[in-house]
Amino acid sequence: MKYGVVVFPGSNCDHDAWWAAKYSAKQQVEFIWHKDNVLPDGLDCVILPGGFSYGDYLRCGSIASHSSIMKEVISFANKGGLVIGICNGFQILIEAELLPGALLRNASLHFVCKDVFLKTMNFSTPFTNKITKDKIIRIPIAHGDGNYFATPELIDELESENSIVFKYCNENGDILESANPNGSLNNIAGIINKRGNVLGMMPHPERYSDIVLGCNDGLNVFESMLNND
Amino acid sequence: MFINVNINNVIYIIKNKRTNEMNTYSASVKIMLHNGILDVQGKAVENALHSIEFQQINKVRIGKYVELQVSAESQEDAKKIVEDACEKLIANPIIEDYQIRIEEK
C-alpha cells in the first residue's frame, strides 16, 4: 500500500502522518508538494494532514482547498481513491466540497488540545474495519475550529446513511454533551462521503499510532486501509 | 476633402475598443454568519461588554469585511465577478451571508 502526504504551507502534522504510515503501518509513503500537478504513480491513499494551512486565513482550509494539488486529489477521490483528511485536512475536504457541512469555531472559543474518546459508528468503512467492535478508542484532538455544523436535513441524512463514522463520547462510550469538546452537532467527530472513500476527522490518529506515544489506538485507522487492496 | 473610409473597419475598431474598455471598480464585501448560527465570537464579546459598563449593548455579531478592486467592462459585470468570487472562495454560503457594494473608482 502506498500513502501520499500532502504538504501545504503551514501543515505541521505532515511528518507525523508520514511516520505513522511508514513505521507504524509499515507501508510505502511519500510527501506530495501542494504546487504539484500530478499525484505519484501507484498511490492508494492521500492523507491531508493537520496544521494551519495558509495561516488559517479567511476560513480554515479555504485557501488550501484551491491549491493545484487539490484538483488532482478531487479527481483521485472521484475515481474511488482513498482520501483521509485529519483536522486541518478535514477542514480542507469540507472547503473542497468533498465532504458536506461546515466546521465552525469551537463553541467554547478555546483551542482544545487533549485526548478524547471516540465511538465508531460505522465499522464497514475502509478506515475503520480493523477497529475492534464496540471498542472505544482514545485519540488526541488539537483544534480551534472543529465545531461540525450542517442543516438539520443534512444531519438526518448523515445519521440515516451511516455517514457519521466517529462521535465524541465518554470513557464508557456514552455520547453525552459533556463529552463534546467543541459543540459539534450530534457529537460528530468524523464523517465519510457517500461513496465511502473520503473520510474527514478532527481527531489525530497519527499522534497515537505507536505505543511509545502512550497509546496506539490511531493505528487502527491506518491498518484498516490495508484491508482494501 | 474626401476620405475613403471602409465602414466595416470603423465598426470593427469601435467594437474592439468597446470590448477592451475595462474600468476599475472598488468593491466591498460584508460577510456575516447566517442568522440561525450561534456566533460564539459575538457572544464572547457581548459577555465582555456586559462585564464592563455596557449592559445596554446586546445582539453583538462579528463578521468580516473585505475590500477589493475589480477590472470589468461595467458595474454589472464587476458585481457578477465579485459574486462568483464570494461563492467560490470569499464566503462560505453554507454558513455565511454576504453583501456586495460596488462603485466606480
Short mmCIF file of C-alpha atoms in Angstrom, two decimals, chain B residues 13 16-17 28-31 33 35-36 45 54 57 60 96 104:
data_model
loop_
_atom_site.label_atom_id
_atom_site.label_comp_id
_atom_site.label_asym_id
_atom_site.label_seq_id
_atom_site.Cartn_x
_atom_site.Cartn_y
_atom_site.Cartn_z
CA ILE B 13 -12.48 49.40 -34.40
CA ASN B 16 -12.95 46.26 -30.42
CA LYS B 17 -12.41 49.39 -28.42
CA SER B 28 -16.50 45.83 -0.58
CA VAL B 29 -17.94 42.63 0.79
CA LYS B 30 -19.54 42.29 4.20
CA ILE B 31 -19.67 38.69 5.41
CA LEU B 33 -22.74 34.21 9.75
CA ASN B 35 -28.81 34.42 11.41
CA GLY B 36 -29.59 30.97 12.77
CA VAL B 45 -17.57 39.99 23.07
CA PHE B 54 -22.03 48.28 28.63
CA ILE B 57 -25.44 46.54 24.40
CA VAL B 60 -23.32 41.50 19.14
CA GLU B 96 -22.33 32.85 5.73
CA GLU B 104 -16.56 53.04 -9.94
#
